[in-house]
C-alpha cells in the first residue's frame, strides 16, 4: 500500500480529531466521515456506500470544512443542456443568432380559404 499523500494525512488527522463532531452527524454522513477518519480511501468508501466517488468527496469536504472552520460557497452547476436559470424563458435569452421566440404564434388556426398565411 502506498503512503498517503500529505493532504490525505491532514484530512485524516483533522477528522480523527473531530470524532465528537462526527458522532453528532446524520447516519450517512457519520458513516462516511468515520471511514475517512479511519483512513479508508474515497474509492473504497464509494463502493461500500454505493455512491459515486464525487458524492463521497463532497460529503467528506463538507465535514472537513465544518471541522476546520472553512466556509463553503455552494456552486450551481449543470450538465449539457441544463437549465440553471429557471424563469419564464427557461433561462434562454438572446442566443447571438437572434432571440428565441418563447411566445405562442398569435393565430395558430388552419387557413380556411386555401391560401397560405404570411
mmCIF file of N, CA and C in Angstrom:
data_model
loop_
_atom_site.group_PDB
_atom_site.id
_atom_site.type_symbol
_atom_site.label_atom_id
_atom_site.label_comp_id
_atom_site.label_asym_id
_atom_site.label_seq_id
_atom_site.Cartn_x
_atom_site.Cartn_y
_atom_site.Cartn_z
ATOM 1 N N UNK A 1 0.843 -1.177 0.000
ATOM 2 C CA UNK A 1 0.000 0.000 0.000
ATOM 3 C C UNK A 1 0.890 1.242 0.000
ATOM 4 N N UNK A 2 0.562 2.213 -0.851
ATOM 5 C CA UNK A 2 1.344 3.441 -0.942
ATOM 6 C C UNK A 2 1.116 4.307 0.292
ATOM 7 N N UNK A 3 2.129 5.124 0.582
ATOM 8 C CA UNK A 3 1.982 6.076 1.683
ATOM 9 C C UNK A 3 0.959 7.130 1.290
ATOM 10 N N UNK A 4 0.128 7.582 2.215
ATOM 11 C CA UNK A 4 -0.877 8.594 1.864
ATOM 12 C C UNK A 4 -0.212 9.922 1.496
ATOM 13 N N UNK A 5 -0.857 10.646 0.611
ATOM 14 C CA UNK A 5 -0.378 11.975 0.236
ATOM 15 C C UNK A 5 -0.502 12.890 1.454
ATOM 16 N N UNK A 6 0.324 13.949 1.511
ATOM 17 C CA UNK A 6 0.269 14.850 2.684
ATOM 18 C C UNK A 6 -1.124 15.419 2.941
ATOM 19 N N UNK A 7 -1.865 15.776 1.867
ATOM 20 C CA UNK A 7 -3.204 16.327 2.096
ATOM 21 C C UNK A 7 -4.162 15.264 2.633
ATOM 22 N N UNK A 8 -3.960 13.993 2.236
ATOM 23 C CA UNK A 8 -4.779 12.907 2.779
ATOM 24 C C UNK A 8 -4.536 12.740 4.274
ATOM 25 N N UNK A 9 -3.281 12.847 4.670
ATOM 26 C CA UNK A 9 -2.936 12.695 6.086
ATOM 27 C C UNK A 9 -3.482 13.868 6.907
ATOM 28 N N UNK A 10 -3.445 15.071 6.335
ATOM 29 C CA UNK A 10 -4.010 16.244 7.010
ATOM 30 C C UNK A 10 -5.509 16.063 7.211
ATOM 31 N N UNK A 11 -6.172 15.587 6.177
ATOM 32 C CA UNK A 11 -7.617 15.328 6.252
ATOM 33 C C UNK A 11 -7.906 14.278 7.315
ATOM 34 N N UNK A 12 -7.174 13.165 7.269
ATOM 35 C CA UNK A 12 -7.418 12.085 8.218
ATOM 36 C C UNK A 12 -7.210 12.554 9.652
ATOM 37 N N UNK A 13 -6.139 13.330 9.886
ATOM 38 C CA UNK A 13 -5.869 13.826 11.229
ATOM 39 C C UNK A 13 -6.967 14.774 11.712
ATOM 40 N N UNK A 14 -7.414 15.654 10.820
ATOM 41 C CA UNK A 14 -8.459 16.613 11.205
ATOM 42 C C UNK A 14 -9.750 15.884 11.544
ATOM 43 N N UNK A 15 -10.111 14.897 10.732
ATOM 44 C CA UNK A 15 -11.337 14.143 11.003
ATOM 45 C C UNK A 15 -11.186 13.266 12.247
ATOM 46 N N UNK A 16 -10.009 12.683 12.416
ATOM 47 C CA UNK A 16 -9.776 11.841 13.592
ATOM 48 C C UNK A 16 -9.904 12.656 14.878
ATOM 49 N N UNK A 17 -9.486 13.925 14.825
ATOM 50 C CA UNK A 17 -9.586 14.779 16.000
ATOM 51 C C UNK A 17 -10.982 15.347 16.225
ATOM 52 N N UNK A 18 -11.878 15.077 15.287
ATOM 53 C CA UNK A 18 -13.240 15.617 15.395
ATOM 54 C C UNK A 18 -14.270 14.508 15.567
ATOM 55 N N UNK A 19 -13.887 13.439 16.216
ATOM 56 C CA UNK A 19 -14.795 12.285 16.383
ATOM 57 C C UNK A 19 -16.082 12.660 17.122
ATOM 58 N N UNK A 20 -16.006 13.580 18.062
ATOM 59 C CA UNK A 20 -17.205 14.009 18.789
ATOM 60 C C UNK A 20 -18.179 14.694 17.836
ATOM 61 N N UNK A 21 -17.644 15.582 16.991
ATOM 62 C CA UNK A 21 -18.483 16.249 15.992
ATOM 63 C C UNK A 21 -19.069 15.227 15.025
ATOM 64 N N UNK A 22 -18.249 14.316 14.557
ATOM 65 C CA UNK A 22 -18.693 13.306 13.592
ATOM 66 C C UNK A 22 -19.803 12.453 14.194
ATOM 67 N N UNK A 23 -19.722 12.146 15.476
ATOM 68 C CA UNK A 23 -20.742 11.323 16.136
ATOM 69 C C UNK A 23 -22.109 11.994 16.137
ATOM 70 N N UNK A 24 -22.138 13.321 15.997
ATOM 71 C CA UNK A 24 -23.405 14.059 16.017
ATOM 72 C C UNK A 24 -24.014 14.210 14.624
ATOM 73 N N UNK A 25 -23.317 13.759 13.588
ATOM 74 C CA UNK A 25 -23.822 13.895 12.214
ATOM 75 C C UNK A 25 -24.946 12.907 11.934
ATOM 76 N N UNK A 26 -25.757 13.177 10.904
ATOM 77 C CA UNK A 26 -26.752 12.186 10.477
ATOM 78 C C UNK A 26 -26.065 10.884 10.063
ATOM 79 N N UNK A 27 -26.802 9.815 10.059
ATOM 80 C CA UNK A 27 -26.253 8.470 9.877
ATOM 81 C C UNK A 27 -25.316 8.342 8.680
ATOM 82 N N UNK A 28 -25.763 8.750 7.503
ATOM 83 C CA UNK A 28 -24.937 8.563 6.307
ATOM 84 C C UNK A 28 -23.644 9.368 6.384
ATOM 85 N N UNK A 29 -23.747 10.644 6.723
ATOM 86 C CA UNK A 29 -22.563 11.489 6.822
ATOM 87 C C UNK A 29 -21.619 10.976 7.902
ATOM 88 N N UNK A 30 -22.187 10.513 9.009
ATOM 89 C CA UNK A 30 -21.376 9.967 10.107
ATOM 90 C C UNK A 30 -20.583 8.759 9.634
ATOM 91 N N UNK A 31 -21.243 7.876 8.884
ATOM 92 C CA UNK A 31 -20.586 6.666 8.385
ATOM 93 C C UNK A 31 -19.430 7.024 7.444
ATOM 94 N N UNK A 32 -19.696 7.912 6.482
ATOM 95 C CA UNK A 32 -18.670 8.323 5.512
ATOM 96 C C UNK A 32 -17.510 9.008 6.231
ATOM 97 N N UNK A 33 -17.797 9.943 7.123
ATOM 98 C CA UNK A 33 -16.743 10.683 7.825
ATOM 99 C C UNK A 33 -15.932 9.767 8.743
ATOM 100 N N UNK A 34 -16.588 8.797 9.369
ATOM 101 C CA UNK A 34 -15.870 7.860 10.238
ATOM 102 C C UNK A 34 -14.902 7.019 9.416
ATOM 103 N N UNK A 35 -15.352 6.540 8.262
ATOM 104 C CA UNK A 35 -14.468 5.762 7.396
ATOM 105 C C UNK A 35 -13.285 6.610 6.931
ATOM 106 N N UNK A 36 -13.556 7.864 6.562
ATOM 107 C CA UNK A 36 -12.477 8.753 6.127
ATOM 108 C C UNK A 36 -11.504 9.021 7.273
ATOM 109 N N UNK A 37 -12.017 9.189 8.489
ATOM 110 C CA UNK A 37 -11.158 9.413 9.657
ATOM 111 C C UNK A 37 -10.309 8.185 9.956
ATOM 112 N N UNK A 38 -10.827 7.018 9.599
ATOM 113 C CA UNK A 38 -10.075 5.768 9.792
ATOM 114 C C UNK A 38 -9.043 5.546 8.692
ATOM 115 N N UNK A 39 -9.016 6.458 7.703
ATOM 116 C CA UNK A 39 -8.029 6.347 6.631
ATOM 117 C C UNK A 39 -8.475 5.535 5.431
ATOM 118 N N UNK A 40 -9.755 5.204 5.361
ATOM 119 C CA UNK A 40 -10.271 4.446 4.210
ATOM 120 C C UNK A 40 -10.306 5.367 2.988
ATOM 121 N N UNK A 41 -9.780 4.917 1.846
ATOM 122 C CA UNK A 41 -9.770 5.783 0.654
ATOM 123 C C UNK A 41 -11.175 6.043 0.109
ATOM 124 N N UNK A 42 -11.302 7.154 -0.596
ATOM 125 C CA UNK A 42 -12.606 7.573 -1.129
ATOM 126 C C UNK A 42 -13.221 6.491 -2.016
ATOM 127 N N UNK A 43 -12.416 5.882 -2.882
ATOM 128 C CA UNK A 43 -12.968 4.880 -3.795
ATOM 129 C C UNK A 43 -13.563 3.703 -3.028
ATOM 130 N N UNK A 44 -12.943 3.347 -1.915
ATOM 131 C CA UNK A 44 -13.441 2.230 -1.115
ATOM 132 C C UNK A 44 -14.731 2.616 -0.378
ATOM 133 N N UNK A 45 -14.778 3.852 0.123
ATOM 134 C CA UNK A 45 -15.999 4.333 0.780
ATOM 135 C C UNK A 45 -17.142 4.356 -0.234
ATOM 136 N N UNK A 46 -16.851 4.797 -1.454
ATOM 137 C CA UNK A 46 -17.877 4.848 -2.507
ATOM 138 C C UNK A 46 -18.419 3.455 -2.798
ATOM 139 N N UNK A 47 -17.544 2.473 -2.858
ATOM 140 C CA UNK A 47 -18.009 1.100 -3.095
ATOM 141 C C UNK A 47 -18.871 0.602 -1.942
ATOM 142 N N UNK A 48 -18.461 0.904 -0.746
ATOM 143 C CA UNK A 48 -19.214 0.430 0.425
ATOM 144 C C UNK A 48 -20.582 1.098 0.536
ATOM 145 N N UNK A 49 -20.652 2.391 0.210
ATOM 146 C CA UNK A 49 -21.912 3.120 0.354
ATOM 147 C C UNK A 49 -22.774 3.077 -0.899
ATOM 148 N N UNK A 50 -22.195 2.621 -2.014
ATOM 149 C CA UNK A 50 -22.973 2.510 -3.249
ATOM 150 C C UNK A 50 -23.240 3.841 -3.920
ATOM 151 N N UNK A 51 -22.334 4.794 -3.734
ATOM 152 C CA UNK A 51 -22.497 6.084 -4.393
ATOM 153 C C UNK A 51 -21.220 6.427 -5.140
ATOM 154 N N UNK A 52 -21.257 7.510 -5.884
ATOM 155 C CA UNK A 52 -20.091 7.898 -6.672
ATOM 156 C C UNK A 52 -18.975 8.431 -5.779
ATOM 157 N N UNK A 53 -17.756 8.367 -6.309
ATOM 158 C CA UNK A 53 -16.622 8.929 -5.580
ATOM 159 C C UNK A 53 -16.809 10.436 -5.381
ATOM 160 N N UNK A 54 -17.416 11.101 -6.379
ATOM 161 C CA UNK A 54 -17.654 12.549 -6.266
ATOM 162 C C UNK A 54 -18.602 12.855 -5.107
ATOM 163 N N UNK A 55 -19.634 12.038 -4.941
ATOM 164 C CA UNK A 55 -20.585 12.256 -3.848
ATOM 165 C C UNK A 55 -19.908 12.046 -2.494
ATOM 166 N N UNK A 56 -19.073 11.032 -2.410
ATOM 167 C CA UNK A 56 -18.338 10.777 -1.168
ATOM 168 C C UNK A 56 -17.387 11.935 -0.883
ATOM 169 N N UNK A 57 -16.687 12.397 -1.917
ATOM 170 C CA UNK A 57 -15.743 13.507 -1.744
ATOM 171 C C UNK A 57 -16.459 14.773 -1.290
ATOM 172 N N UNK A 58 -17.664 15.026 -1.828
ATOM 173 C CA UNK A 58 -18.434 16.212 -1.397
ATOM 174 C C UNK A 58 -18.809 16.104 0.078
ATOM 175 N N UNK A 59 -19.224 14.922 0.500
ATOM 176 C CA UNK A 59 -19.590 14.722 1.903
ATOM 177 C C UNK A 59 -18.382 14.942 2.808
ATOM 178 N N UNK A 60 -17.262 14.344 2.426
ATOM 179 C CA UNK A 60 -16.044 14.490 3.226
ATOM 180 C C UNK A 60 -15.594 15.947 3.248
ATOM 181 N N UNK A 61 -15.665 16.619 2.108
ATOM 182 C CA UNK A 61 -15.261 18.022 2.042
ATOM 183 C C UNK A 61 -16.134 18.888 2.944
ATOM 184 N N UNK A 62 -17.433 18.613 2.969
ATOM 185 C CA UNK A 62 -18.339 19.395 3.818
ATOM 186 C C UNK A 62 -18.014 19.189 5.298
ATOM 187 N N UNK A 63 -17.740 17.955 5.680
ATOM 188 C CA UNK A 63 -17.392 17.674 7.076
ATOM 189 C C UNK A 63 -16.045 18.308 7.409
ATOM 190 N N UNK A 64 -15.070 18.168 6.515
ATOM 191 C CA UNK A 64 -13.743 18.755 6.727
ATOM 192 C C UNK A 64 -13.836 20.268 6.861
ATOM 193 N N UNK A 65 -14.677 20.891 6.015
ATOM 194 C CA UNK A 65 -14.861 22.344 6.082
ATOM 195 C C UNK A 65 -15.447 22.754 7.434
ATOM 196 N N UNK A 66 -16.426 22.003 7.911
ATOM 197 C CA UNK A 66 -17.042 22.319 9.200
ATOM 198 C C UNK A 66 -16.038 22.158 10.337
ATOM 199 N N UNK A 67 -15.219 21.119 10.257
ATOM 200 C CA UNK A 67 -14.235 20.845 11.307
ATOM 201 C C UNK A 67 -13.141 21.908 11.332
ATOM 202 N N UNK A 68 -12.747 22.394 10.174
ATOM 203 C CA UNK A 68 -11.638 23.356 10.100
ATOM 204 C C UNK A 68 -12.117 24.802 10.075
ATOM 205 N N UNK A 69 -13.439 25.019 10.014
ATOM 206 C CA UNK A 69 -13.967 26.379 10.014
ATOM 207 C C UNK A 69 -13.962 27.049 8.653
ATOM 208 N N UNK A 70 -13.717 26.280 7.608
ATOM 209 C CA UNK A 70 -13.717 26.846 6.252
ATOM 210 C C UNK A 70 -15.157 27.026 5.793
ATOM 211 N N UNK A 71 -15.445 28.172 5.191
ATOM 212 C CA UNK A 71 -16.786 28.453 4.688
ATOM 213 C C UNK A 71 -16.932 27.833 3.304
ATOM 214 N N UNK A 72 -18.040 27.170 3.081
ATOM 215 C CA UNK A 72 -18.323 26.575 1.777
ATOM 216 C C UNK A 72 -19.308 27.465 1.056
ATOM 217 N N UNK A 73 -18.962 27.835 -0.164
ATOM 218 C CA UNK A 73 -19.870 28.603 -1.016
ATOM 219 C C UNK A 73 -20.439 27.648 -2.050
ATOM 220 N N UNK A 74 -21.730 27.324 -1.954
ATOM 221 C CA UNK A 74 -22.298 26.381 -2.902
ATOM 222 C C UNK A 74 -22.225 26.930 -4.327
ATOM 223 N N UNK A 75 -21.946 26.055 -5.260
ATOM 224 C CA UNK A 75 -21.857 26.421 -6.668
ATOM 225 C C UNK A 75 -22.886 25.595 -7.422
ATOM 226 N N UNK A 76 -23.696 26.277 -8.219
ATOM 227 C CA UNK A 76 -24.690 25.584 -9.010
ATOM 228 C C UNK A 76 -24.090 25.255 -10.365
ATOM 229 N N UNK A 77 -24.084 23.984 -10.695
ATOM 230 C CA UNK A 77 -23.564 23.567 -11.996
ATOM 231 C C UNK A 77 -24.578 22.671 -12.663
ATOM 232 N N UNK A 78 -24.439 22.536 -13.932
ATOM 233 C CA UNK A 78 -25.331 21.659 -14.673
ATOM 234 C C UNK A 78 -24.616 21.063 -15.853
ATOM 235 N N UNK A 79 -25.120 19.976 -16.329
ATOM 236 C CA UNK A 79 -24.543 19.328 -17.488
ATOM 237 C C UNK A 79 -25.033 19.960 -18.775
ATOM 238 N N UNK A 80 -24.649 19.362 -19.872
ATOM 239 C CA UNK A 80 -25.026 19.848 -21.183
ATOM 240 C C UNK A 80 -26.551 19.930 -21.287
ATOM 241 N N UNK A 81 -27.041 21.099 -21.626
ATOM 242 C CA UNK A 81 -28.483 21.281 -21.783
ATOM 243 C C UNK A 81 -29.208 21.591 -20.490
ATOM 244 N N UNK A 82 -28.478 21.728 -19.396
ATOM 245 C CA UNK A 82 -29.128 22.004 -18.121
ATOM 246 C C UNK A 82 -29.649 23.430 -18.074
ATOM 247 N N UNK A 83 -30.772 23.580 -17.446
ATOM 248 C CA UNK A 83 -31.369 24.898 -17.262
ATOM 249 C C UNK A 83 -31.084 25.315 -15.831
ATOM 250 N N UNK A 84 -30.024 26.103 -15.647
ATOM 251 C CA UNK A 84 -29.655 26.517 -14.300
ATOM 252 C C UNK A 84 -30.190 27.903 -13.957
ATOM 253 N N UNK A 85 -30.995 28.480 -14.862
ATOM 254 C CA UNK A 85 -31.569 29.800 -14.643
ATOM 255 C C UNK A 85 -33.061 29.737 -14.961
ATOM 256 N N UNK A 86 -33.857 29.154 -14.063
ATOM 257 C CA UNK A 86 -35.263 28.991 -14.371
ATOM 258 C C UNK A 86 -35.989 30.327 -14.428
ATOM 259 N N UNK A 87 -37.095 30.331 -15.054
ATOM 260 C CA UNK A 87 -37.893 31.541 -15.156
ATOM 261 C C UNK A 87 -38.838 31.409 -16.331
ATOM 262 N N UNK A 88 -39.450 32.503 -16.692
ATOM 263 C CA UNK A 88 -40.439 32.497 -17.763
ATOM 264 C C UNK A 88 -39.841 31.983 -19.064
ATOM 265 N N UNK A 89 -38.607 32.369 -19.346
ATOM 266 C CA UNK A 89 -37.986 31.946 -20.604
ATOM 267 C C UNK A 89 -37.199 30.662 -20.443
ATOM 268 N N UNK A 90 -37.201 30.076 -19.275
ATOM 269 C CA UNK A 90 -36.445 28.854 -19.057
ATOM 270 C C UNK A 90 -34.951 29.097 -19.029
ATOM 271 N N UNK A 91 -34.539 30.348 -18.869
ATOM 272 C CA UNK A 91 -33.122 30.646 -18.808
ATOM 273 C C UNK A 91 -32.494 30.901 -20.158
ATOM 274 N N UNK A 92 -33.301 30.859 -21.214
ATOM 275 C CA UNK A 92 -32.743 31.057 -22.548
ATOM 276 C C UNK A 92 -33.083 32.457 -23.027
ATOM 277 N N UNK A 93 -32.078 33.278 -23.207
ATOM 278 C CA UNK A 93 -32.275 34.636 -23.694
ATOM 279 C C UNK A 93 -31.761 34.752 -25.105
ATOM 280 N N UNK A 94 -31.173 35.877 -25.407
ATOM 281 C CA UNK A 94 -30.629 36.108 -26.733
ATOM 282 C C UNK A 94 -29.479 35.135 -26.973
ATOM 283 N N UNK A 95 -29.525 34.452 -28.117
ATOM 284 C CA UNK A 95 -28.556 33.402 -28.401
ATOM 285 C C UNK A 95 -27.395 33.864 -29.255
ATOM 286 N N UNK A 96 -27.435 35.091 -29.762
ATOM 287 C CA UNK A 96 -26.416 35.527 -30.699
ATOM 288 C C UNK A 96 -26.874 35.276 -32.127
ATOM 289 N N UNK A 97 -27.869 34.436 -32.274
ATOM 290 C CA UNK A 97 -28.482 34.175 -33.571
ATOM 291 C C UNK A 97 -29.866 34.800 -33.623
ATOM 292 N N UNK A 98 -30.137 35.670 -32.676
ATOM 293 C CA UNK A 98 -31.465 36.248 -32.538
ATOM 294 C C UNK A 98 -32.124 35.629 -31.325
ATOM 295 N N UNK A 99 -33.080 36.347 -30.752
ATOM 296 C CA UNK A 99 -33.771 35.843 -29.573
ATOM 297 C C UNK A 99 -34.610 34.614 -29.916
ATOM 298 N N UNK A 100 -34.726 33.721 -28.962
ATOM 299 C CA UNK A 100 -35.587 32.560 -29.140
ATOM 300 C C UNK A 100 -37.011 32.990 -28.855
ATOM 301 N N UNK A 101 -37.901 32.702 -29.782
ATOM 302 C CA UNK A 101 -39.290 33.096 -29.618
ATOM 303 C C UNK A 101 -39.950 32.162 -28.616
ATOM 304 N N UNK A 102 -40.285 32.698 -27.467
ATOM 305 C CA UNK A 102 -40.915 31.878 -26.441
ATOM 306 C C UNK A 102 -42.414 32.136 -26.365
ATOM 307 N N UNK A 103 -42.901 33.026 -27.215
ATOM 308 C CA UNK A 103 -44.327 33.335 -27.223
ATOM 309 C C UNK A 103 -45.034 32.448 -28.259
ATOM 310 N N UNK A 104 -46.281 32.044 -27.987
ATOM 311 C CA UNK A 104 -47.016 31.247 -28.969
ATOM 312 C C UNK A 104 -47.375 32.098 -30.197
ATOM 313 N N UNK A 105 -47.537 31.430 -31.314
ATOM 314 C CA UNK A 105 -47.958 32.123 -32.534
ATOM 315 C C UNK A 105 -49.349 32.689 -32.279
ATOM 316 N N UNK A 106 -49.590 33.984 -32.607
ATOM 317 C CA UNK A 106 -50.875 34.597 -32.279
ATOM 318 C C UNK A 106 -52.070 33.885 -32.923
ATOM 319 N N UNK A 107 -51.900 33.451 -34.148
ATOM 320 C CA UNK A 107 -53.020 32.799 -34.829
ATOM 321 C C UNK A 107 -52.541 31.448 -35.335
ATOM 322 N N UNK A 108 -52.820 30.407 -34.589
ATOM 323 C CA UNK A 108 -52.342 29.096 -34.994
ATOM 324 C C UNK A 108 -53.457 28.202 -35.546
ATOM 325 N N UNK A 109 -54.462 28.835 -36.145
ATOM 326 C CA UNK A 109 -55.541 28.062 -36.757
ATOM 327 C C UNK A 109 -55.226 27.807 -38.223
ATOM 328 N N UNK A 110 -55.836 26.795 -38.795
ATOM 329 C CA UNK A 110 -55.651 26.475 -40.210
ATOM 330 C C UNK A 110 -56.365 27.516 -41.067
ATOM 331 N N UNK A 111 -55.737 27.932 -42.189
ATOM 332 C CA UNK A 111 -56.437 28.863 -43.084
ATOM 333 C C UNK A 111 -57.650 28.170 -43.720
ATOM 334 N N UNK A 112 -58.708 28.901 -43.904
ATOM 335 C CA UNK A 112 -59.925 28.321 -44.465
ATOM 336 C C UNK A 112 -60.085 28.612 -45.949
ATOM 337 N N UNK A 113 -59.362 29.585 -46.487
ATOM 338 C CA UNK A 113 -59.548 29.940 -47.892
ATOM 339 C C UNK A 113 -58.541 29.248 -48.821
ATOM 340 N N UNK A 114 -57.730 28.350 -48.286
ATOM 341 C CA UNK A 114 -56.768 27.648 -49.130
ATOM 342 C C UNK A 114 -55.503 28.438 -49.385
ATOM 343 N N UNK A 115 -55.420 29.640 -48.904
ATOM 344 C CA UNK A 115 -54.245 30.481 -49.120
ATOM 345 C C UNK A 115 -53.318 30.354 -47.903
ATOM 346 N N UNK A 116 -52.016 30.256 -48.158
ATOM 347 C CA UNK A 116 -51.109 30.217 -47.014
ATOM 348 C C UNK A 116 -51.090 31.567 -46.316
ATOM 349 N N UNK A 117 -50.905 31.492 -45.031
ATOM 350 C CA UNK A 117 -50.800 32.727 -44.252
ATOM 351 C C UNK A 117 -49.377 33.262 -44.387
ATOM 352 N N UNK A 118 -49.216 34.544 -44.287
ATOM 353 C CA UNK A 118 -47.872 35.060 -44.441
ATOM 354 C C UNK A 118 -47.542 36.160 -43.593
#
